[in-house]
């Protein structure tokens, strides 16, 4: 298994999302539900949001990927996620899990464990303290923002990869994407301002779903999605700063760049390292 | 019954919304709830969102129009819609229904049928495949985006007009608005980018509610609302493209144009044809 | 007790929010949930939204302030608010209540009364007709927008201060902030366009929560939060008008200004009067 990955490989995945416009079923949180839909549309995917127990399995039945995000969880929505997970597992479509706020409350931890016991997701994407908590490390999450450094989370990410046999993405100033074939990608794009907009991390998760729908190598798909968002965020933040604008404008510019990003800008900005772990 | 309709008639309805600021009660989906409220406010209307069974009838009691959108339906929200529909029907205020994702799941089809059996809406606005499914035609919806052409849906729209004795609007590259008096308006404004922002179609539905609140001829009110949004979208998209901006910026520019559109720009851009069907 | 308050005092509270980034737990409405989170992030605070009965008390346990907003209330969410209120009361963290739409329906009035009987909030922030209704005055609310003038509400605000022994903020063209020590601040910043964006009032409430988390004098904290938003709105609206932009762009510019506002601009624009009542 080579761990080589060219910028042009990642760009071809960006183009595949734009061309095939995969239908991505999201059961996500109430804060980011609109921004996630707009992020998917801007990137060329087709979002659908549905949570009624009566229809989640049917909606999974026409989707190419399932994205679960527990940000504003409650018992009804967790049951929606469980039902969707069972259906996705039967159909074999990729599932991406964002365990928002893992560690903040016992209920979040129990709900994540319930989902992991239902079926193992293809990809887990979270910040450092969430990954540590999901892997079982003792860490105190501060609300939904990370209280741990990314490097602290690498051992936990490896533990989690071994449990899920899937892909784990720890996002932060550098994003780390690991899989069970011991491939390890590091992406150093993005900008701190992206953490000052709600839902950017959740949109990353949604984009990973869209990329997994068109690229069967889930590790590469995750790298491509995170690379796109990282470059988009970096380019957009630079433009905002030059114009004296702030994080409100950045939120909108991210959508513009997701739609308009070109191969040349993408490959010129990409900061990617790949190695075995 | 003349089917003549002047651009200045439609513009006078735009002004009436701005002047009277009708209170529009929305029971809508979680993805677009914010954008719909902002669209109504930008156009000069006054939105209220309320879904508790304990209060929907009371809220309908002070509203001038009711807008129902099933995008993220579940049993609680469908019951909210049913209760509101009964109250609106008793009071005789206009009701606009957006059957989002009709045909995507059996539960959506059953919920739409339940609402139609409770009371017939004044206006149904949807994309082509949704209109076909609501009318009973066999068509596979792909998530919440249309999989059928607008022309395929015209026969279904006529069937639906005959059932509801109300107005049916099939939206797409050309919007078709038909009513039981066999009036048929075609609007060819707008831009494909408008489909790359979540909630624009749903905002169209909400605006139809606002216009029906001030213009008793529901067919004319629907034409005016769709005309405004179409021209607004066309003008805004041209501006974005000139500035090298994308669909994120367009989402915001649509709100600006809804607020700032003037008679001259509106009438110059309007592409309207009216005929009997 | 001096009622003197310098612009530099208020600005130091703005800086304290940016420096300490307090965790603010919001149980708020579905329309504004995203915009409130982004407003808090732009101002430097750390928002968390959680409503599951299983976790609200735990989330309150790590938060520095609790913000309750009944805009899209239903029985589940009101119970979430009650549970959070009990937990916040035990811990002694500040609680801010936004009684959205008070008077519009009997259910809203009963729910507000239930919350007030559970524990008295540190601050109540609302428009004139809502304050009058919460205080028990006979007034007809028109949906969620105020139907009464601010001056009409001052007697009601005093009644409410006497009941809660806390801070009451009546927002409008002039904001009035009163407390049980008979301090009375009047802020005359802002612009009418701010009422044409959904969630600006609700974001004011959320910001009051953030400021109360870093400034133990809740009256001063409320004045500082309202002053920041008022100056931000005034400065942003001027910029939009110069550029021929509207309320869509203003929504975004408000977030930019919340992030980028500086002491000089803030103190130059501030229109503050302080007196006993």
XYZ file of N, CA, C and O in Angstrom, chain A residues 10-133:
496
model
N -6.217 14.728 -5.347
C -7.218 15.365 -4.489
C -8.126 16.271 -5.330
O -9.342 16.295 -5.147
N -7.511 16.996 -6.260
C -8.308 17.893 -7.104
C -9.298 17.107 -7.963
O -10.428 17.551 -8.181
N -8.887 15.930 -8.402
C -9.829 15.142 -9.226
C -11.035 14.706 -8.383
O -12.139 14.550 -8.906
N -10.830 14.545 -7.084
C -11.980 14.238 -6.207
C -12.900 15.452 -6.057
O -14.127 15.306 -6.001
N -12.304 16.641 -5.992
C -13.119 17.865 -5.944
C -13.998 17.939 -7.192
O -15.209 18.213 -7.114
N -13.398 17.654 -8.335
C -14.145 17.691 -9.599
C -15.225 16.610 -9.640
O -16.308 16.817 -10.201
N -14.912 15.446 -9.039
C -15.901 14.347 -9.049
C -17.142 14.730 -8.256
O -18.271 14.396 -8.645
N -16.959 15.443 -7.137
C -18.132 15.902 -6.373
C -18.951 16.863 -7.235
O -20.176 16.758 -7.316
N -18.266 17.784 -7.889
C -18.979 18.760 -8.735
C -19.718 18.070 -9.876
O -20.819 18.484 -10.243
N -19.099 17.014 -10.440
C -19.702 16.364 -11.598
C -20.869 15.450 -11.200
O -21.925 15.461 -11.835
N -20.668 14.657 -10.142
C -21.663 13.633 -9.808
C -22.720 14.129 -8.825
O -23.741 13.487 -8.647
N -22.444 15.246 -8.161
C -23.407 15.845 -7.244
C -24.076 14.796 -6.346
O -25.297 14.623 -6.372
N -23.286 14.100 -5.531
C -23.845 13.016 -4.718
C -24.881 13.519 -3.721
O -24.753 14.616 -3.173
N -25.884 12.693 -3.501
C -26.921 13.013 -2.515
C -26.412 12.604 -1.124
O -26.168 11.423 -0.859
N -26.259 13.580 -0.254
C -25.713 13.349 1.090
C -26.821 13.572 2.111
O -27.373 14.670 2.217
N -27.151 12.516 2.843
C -28.187 12.591 3.876
C -27.538 13.005 5.194
O -26.682 12.305 5.723
N -27.974 14.137 5.721
C -27.414 14.674 6.962
C -28.440 14.601 8.086
O -29.568 15.070 7.924
N -28.030 14.026 9.208
C -28.808 14.187 10.439
C -27.882 14.967 11.353
O -26.941 14.413 11.935
N -28.100 16.250 11.412
C -27.091 17.124 11.986
C -27.709 18.069 13.004
O -28.874 17.929 13.362
N -26.912 19.003 13.495
C -27.437 19.811 14.582
C -28.118 21.084 14.089
O -27.908 21.545 12.965
N -28.959 21.634 14.960
C -29.832 22.748 14.603
C -29.065 24.039 14.362
O -29.560 24.941 13.700
N -27.852 24.130 14.894
C -27.058 25.356 14.739
C -26.503 25.455 13.318
O -26.496 26.529 12.718
N -26.056 24.330 12.781
C -25.295 24.346 11.527
C -26.080 23.795 10.351
O -25.551 23.701 9.241
N -27.334 23.418 10.567
C -28.082 22.688 9.537
C -28.159 23.487 8.233
O -28.005 22.938 7.133
N -28.328 24.805 8.334
C -28.391 25.631 7.128
C -27.010 25.775 6.494
O -26.856 25.616 5.283
N -26.005 26.045 7.305
C -24.660 26.270 6.762
C -24.095 24.999 6.131
O -23.426 25.046 5.097
N -24.400 23.856 6.734
C -23.947 22.595 6.145
C -24.598 22.350 4.790
O -23.940 21.912 3.845
N -25.891 22.625 4.693
C -26.583 22.460 3.409
C -25.961 23.383 2.370
O -25.679 22.964 1.240
N -25.701 24.625 2.743
C -25.100 25.563 1.790
C -23.672 25.181 1.430
O -23.259 25.376 0.277
N -22.921 24.636 2.373
C -21.551 24.198 2.069
C -21.573 23.057 1.059
O -20.779 23.040 0.107
N -22.468 22.106 1.273
C -22.573 20.978 0.340
C -22.995 21.464 -1.045
O -22.416 21.042 -2.062
N -23.975 22.347 -1.108
C -24.425 22.877 -2.397
C -23.305 23.648 -3.091
O -23.097 23.505 -4.307
N -22.571 24.459 -2.338
C -21.492 25.254 -2.944
C -20.411 24.341 -3.520
O -19.847 24.616 -4.578
N -20.141 23.230 -2.850
C -19.117 22.290 -3.314
C -19.631 21.416 -4.454
O -18.859 20.652 -5.041
N -20.905 21.513 -4.756
C -21.453 20.763 -5.884
C -22.264 19.537 -5.505
O -22.813 18.862 -6.368
N -22.354 19.236 -4.205
C -23.130 18.070 -3.754
C -24.591 18.447 -3.576
O -24.973 19.615 -3.693
N -25.408 17.446 -3.289
C -26.843 17.654 -3.120
C -27.222 17.206 -1.709
O -27.227 16.017 -1.413
N -27.505 18.149 -0.810
C -27.803 17.782 0.576
C -29.272 17.429 0.775
O -30.143 17.998 0.120
N -29.534 16.496 1.675
C -30.899 16.308 2.149
C -30.829 16.135 3.658
O -29.925 15.491 4.183
N -31.749 16.784 4.367
C -31.828 16.709 5.813
C -33.171 16.068 6.157
O -34.216 16.591 5.746
N -33.137 14.966 6.886
C -34.382 14.280 7.257
C -34.112 13.504 8.530
O -33.075 12.858 8.645
N -35.051 13.585 9.486
C -34.813 12.939 10.777
C -36.013 12.150 11.300
O -35.916 11.488 12.324
N -37.178 12.217 10.623
C -38.351 11.493 11.136
C -38.072 9.991 11.129
O -37.583 9.449 10.135
N -38.400 9.330 12.238
C -38.167 7.877 12.325
C -38.880 7.157 11.191
O -38.417 6.131 10.725
N -40.019 7.723 10.766
C -40.826 7.103 9.711
C -40.119 7.097 8.361
O -40.524 6.359 7.459
N -39.105 7.959 8.174
C -38.535 8.055 6.823
C -37.017 7.981 6.741
O -36.476 7.928 5.630
N -36.306 7.983 7.870
C -34.840 8.032 7.756
C -34.292 6.867 6.939
O -33.392 7.045 6.111
N -34.824 5.670 7.152
C -34.301 4.514 6.401
C -34.572 4.672 4.907
O -33.699 4.383 4.076
N -35.756 5.166 4.558
C -36.072 5.394 3.139
C -35.144 6.438 2.528
O -34.731 6.323 1.376
N -34.845 7.474 3.285
C -33.979 8.531 2.750
C -32.551 8.002 2.587
O -31.884 8.310 1.588
N -32.094 7.219 3.559
C -30.778 6.566 3.408
C -30.780 5.716 2.132
O -29.772 5.624 1.433
N -31.942 5.164 1.829
C -32.056 4.274 0.662
C -31.821 4.949 -0.674
O -31.543 4.268 -1.674
N -31.917 6.284 -0.728
C -31.635 6.968 -1.995
C -30.372 7.824 -1.902
O -29.990 8.483 -2.863
N -29.706 7.812 -0.720
C -28.520 8.655 -0.535
C -27.239 7.901 -0.896
O -27.204 6.672 -0.884
N -26.185 8.675 -1.199
C -24.875 8.066 -1.475
C -23.934 8.144 -0.260
O -22.863 7.542 -0.286
N -24.327 8.898 0.749
C -23.529 8.956 1.979
C -24.425 9.453 3.108
O -25.430 10.134 2.863
N -24.061 9.072 4.341
C -24.809 9.488 5.533
C -23.856 10.230 6.461
O -22.751 9.752 6.731
N -24.290 11.412 6.944
C -23.483 12.212 7.862
C -24.248 12.396 9.165
O -25.385 12.881 9.154
N -23.634 12.004 10.281
C -24.272 12.124 11.599
C -23.484 13.109 12.449
O -22.263 12.992 12.579
N -24.195 14.054 13.062
C -23.564 15.100 13.865
C -24.437 15.300 15.102
O -25.613 15.664 14.983
N -23.871 15.082 16.285
C -24.680 15.044 17.507
C -24.763 16.378 18.243
O -25.204 16.435 19.393
N -24.341 17.453 17.590
C -24.227 18.761 18.255
C -25.379 19.170 19.154
O -25.160 19.652 20.262
N -26.616 19.044 18.687
C -27.772 19.398 19.532
C -28.646 18.162 19.759
O -29.874 18.213 19.622
N -28.001 17.093 20.089
C -28.667 15.794 20.299
C -29.807 15.837 21.315
O -29.797 16.644 22.246
N -30.780 14.981 21.118
C -31.769 14.627 22.145
C -32.234 13.210 21.815
O -31.834 12.659 20.775
N -33.020 12.595 22.695
C -33.333 11.173 22.461
C -33.977 10.909 21.099
O -33.674 9.898 20.456
N -34.851 11.796 20.628
C -35.499 11.562 19.340
C -34.471 11.541 18.215
O -34.477 10.662 17.361
N -33.579 12.518 18.229
C -32.590 12.633 17.141
C -31.548 11.519 17.209
O -31.058 11.050 16.172
N -31.185 11.082 18.405
C -30.223 9.971 18.510
C -30.849 8.696 17.948
O -30.183 7.922 17.242
N -32.130 8.503 18.209
C -32.814 7.339 17.630
C -32.884 7.468 16.099
O -32.723 6.474 15.389
N -33.099 8.673 15.588
C -33.044 8.901 14.127
C -31.693 8.456 13.576
O -31.607 7.800 12.532
N -30.635 8.850 14.292
C -29.271 8.506 13.841
C -29.054 7.000 13.874
O -28.454 6.431 12.963
N -29.561 6.357 14.934
C -29.395 4.915 15.055
C -30.106 4.201 13.908
O -29.533 3.297 13.264
N -31.329 4.614 13.622
C -32.087 3.992 12.531
C -31.386 4.208 11.179
O -31.312 3.298 10.355
N -30.871 5.404 10.982
C -30.188 5.703 9.720
C -28.905 4.885 9.598
O -28.548 4.397 8.516
N -28.220 4.744 10.721
C -26.956 3.997 10.747
C -27.195 2.534 10.373
O -26.428 1.927 9.603
N -28.242 1.946 10.915
C -28.585 0.557 10.594
C -28.858 0.433 9.088
O -28.351 -0.477 8.415
N -29.618 1.382 8.552
C -29.964 1.335 7.125
C -28.725 1.532 6.247
O -28.550 0.853 5.232
N -27.860 2.465 6.652
C -26.646 2.733 5.860
C -25.717 1.534 5.887
O -25.064 1.196 4.893
N -25.669 0.896 7.040
C -24.816 -0.274 7.218
C -25.277 -1.410 6.296
O -24.456 -2.059 5.642
N -26.575 -1.616 6.234
C -27.130 -2.657 5.345
C -26.822 -2.362 3.885
O -26.491 -3.250 3.115
N -26.942 -1.088 3.503
C -26.717 -0.728 2.098
C -25.245 -0.591 1.761
O -24.861 -0.549 0.596
N -24.407 -0.437 2.790
C -22.980 -0.302 2.539
C -22.546 1.068 2.045
O -21.472 1.207 1.468
N -23.337 2.109 2.306
C -22.882 3.455 1.928
C -21.998 4.019 3.044
O -22.123 3.634 4.209
N -21.082 4.916 2.711
C -20.192 5.478 3.733
C -20.948 6.311 4.772
O -21.927 6.991 4.445
N -20.473 6.221 6.016
C -21.062 6.969 7.137
C -19.963 7.791 7.795
O -18.889 7.261 8.097
N -20.238 9.071 8.005
C -19.282 9.948 8.678
C -19.905 10.428 9.979
O -21.052 10.874 9.989
N -19.151 10.325 11.063
C -19.653 10.710 12.391
C -18.876 11.894 12.943
O -17.643 11.879 12.957
N -19.596 12.910 13.420
C -18.988 14.055 14.090
C -19.489 14.071 15.537
O -20.617 14.499 15.801
N -18.660 13.611 16.472
C -19.098 13.501 17.880
C -18.953 14.821 18.631
O -18.216 14.919 19.615
N -19.722 15.817 18.186
C -19.588 17.178 18.726
C -19.772 17.197 20.252
O -20.739 16.659 20.775
N -18.838 17.829 20.918
C -18.960 18.006 22.360
C -18.720 16.745 23.163
O -19.097 16.682 24.352
N -18.094 15.726 22.546
C -17.762 14.511 23.311
C -17.015 14.911 24.571
O -16.099 15.725 24.524
N -17.423 14.349 25.687
C -16.756 14.657 26.950
C -17.402 15.793 27.726
O -17.156 15.939 28.916
N -18.225 16.583 27.062
C -18.834 17.722 27.766
C -19.875 17.255 28.769
O -20.025 17.840 29.843
N -20.631 16.205 28.409
C -21.633 15.659 29.323
C -21.650 14.129 29.190
O -21.273 13.581 28.145
N -22.114 13.483 30.240
C -22.222 12.015 30.216
C -23.163 11.565 29.106
O -22.926 10.559 28.435
N -24.222 12.322 28.877
C -25.206 11.941 27.862
C -24.579 11.913 26.469
O -24.905 11.049 25.650
N -23.695 12.866 26.200
C -22.999 12.838 24.901
C -22.138 11.582 24.776
O -22.143 10.905 23.741
N -21.414 11.281 25.829
C -20.541 10.100 25.776
C -21.354 8.827 25.556
O -20.981 7.973 24.745
N -22.463 8.710 26.276
C -23.302 7.503 26.139
C -23.902 7.408 24.735
O -24.006 6.322 24.164
N -24.300 8.547 24.196
C -24.921 8.542 22.869
C -23.909 8.153 21.793
O -24.232 7.406 20.863
N -22.696 8.656 21.930
C -21.644 8.290 20.965
C -21.377 6.791 21.051
O -21.272 6.100 20.028
N -21.299 6.288 22.273
C -21.030 4.853 22.455
C -22.162 4.015 21.852
O -21.913 3.003 21.193
N -23.403 4.470 22.042
C -24.552 3.779 21.444
C -24.420 3.707 19.924
O -24.653 2.654 19.307
N -24.019 4.826 19.325
C -23.881 4.842 17.858
C -22.741 3.931 17.417
O -22.880 3.158 16.465
N -21.620 3.990 18.122
C -20.472 3.151 17.746
C -20.807 1.665 17.891
O -20.291 0.830 17.149
N -21.660 1.342 18.851
C -22.048 -0.072 19.034
C -23.076 -0.508 17.991
O -23.225 -1.710 17.730
N -23.778 0.445 17.409
C -24.758 0.117 16.362
C -24.048 -0.274 15.073
O -24.361 -1.294 14.451
N -23.097 0.528 14.672
C -22.290 0.214 13.475
C -21.096 1.153 13.471
O -21.206 2.316 13.889
N -19.963 0.661 12.998
C -18.752 1.481 13.012
C -18.756 2.407 11.804
O -18.939 1.957 10.674
N -18.558 3.711 12.039
C -18.576 4.655 10.921
C -17.339 4.505 10.032
O -16.287 4.055 10.484
N -17.478 4.903 8.787
C -16.365 4.900 7.838
C -15.320 5.925 8.250
O -14.118 5.671 8.161
N -15.792 7.073 8.684
C -14.901 8.166 9.087
C -15.443 8.803 10.365
O -16.654 8.993 10.496
N -14.526 9.105 11.301
C -14.868 9.965 12.441
C -14.046 11.237 12.290
O -12.826 11.165 12.133
N -14.705 12.397 12.311
C -13.971 13.672 12.236
C -14.321 14.505 13.446
O -15.508 14.699 13.747
N -13.319 14.989 14.167
C -13.583 15.743 15.398
C -12.338 16.529 15.768
O -11.270 16.349 15.176
N -12.478 17.403 16.773
C -11.292 18.104 17.255
C -10.552 17.223 18.258
O -10.992 16.117 18.583
N -9.423 17.720 18.733
C -8.520 16.875 19.530
C -9.183 16.341 20.792
O -9.130 15.125 21.070
N -9.825 17.207 21.558
C -10.358 16.713 22.835
C -11.526 15.755 22.609
O -11.718 14.812 23.388
N -12.291 15.965 21.544
C -13.371 15.034 21.242
C -12.824 13.657 20.851
O -13.328 12.617 21.314
N -11.808 13.646 20.003
C -11.210 12.359 19.594
C -10.671 11.620 20.829
O -10.868 10.412 20.995
N -10.010 12.367 21.724
C -9.458 11.747 22.930
C -10.574 11.130 23.766
O -10.450 10.006 24.254
N -11.680 11.865 23.914
C -12.761 11.349 24.734
C -13.429 10.137 24.103
O -13.740 9.159 24.791
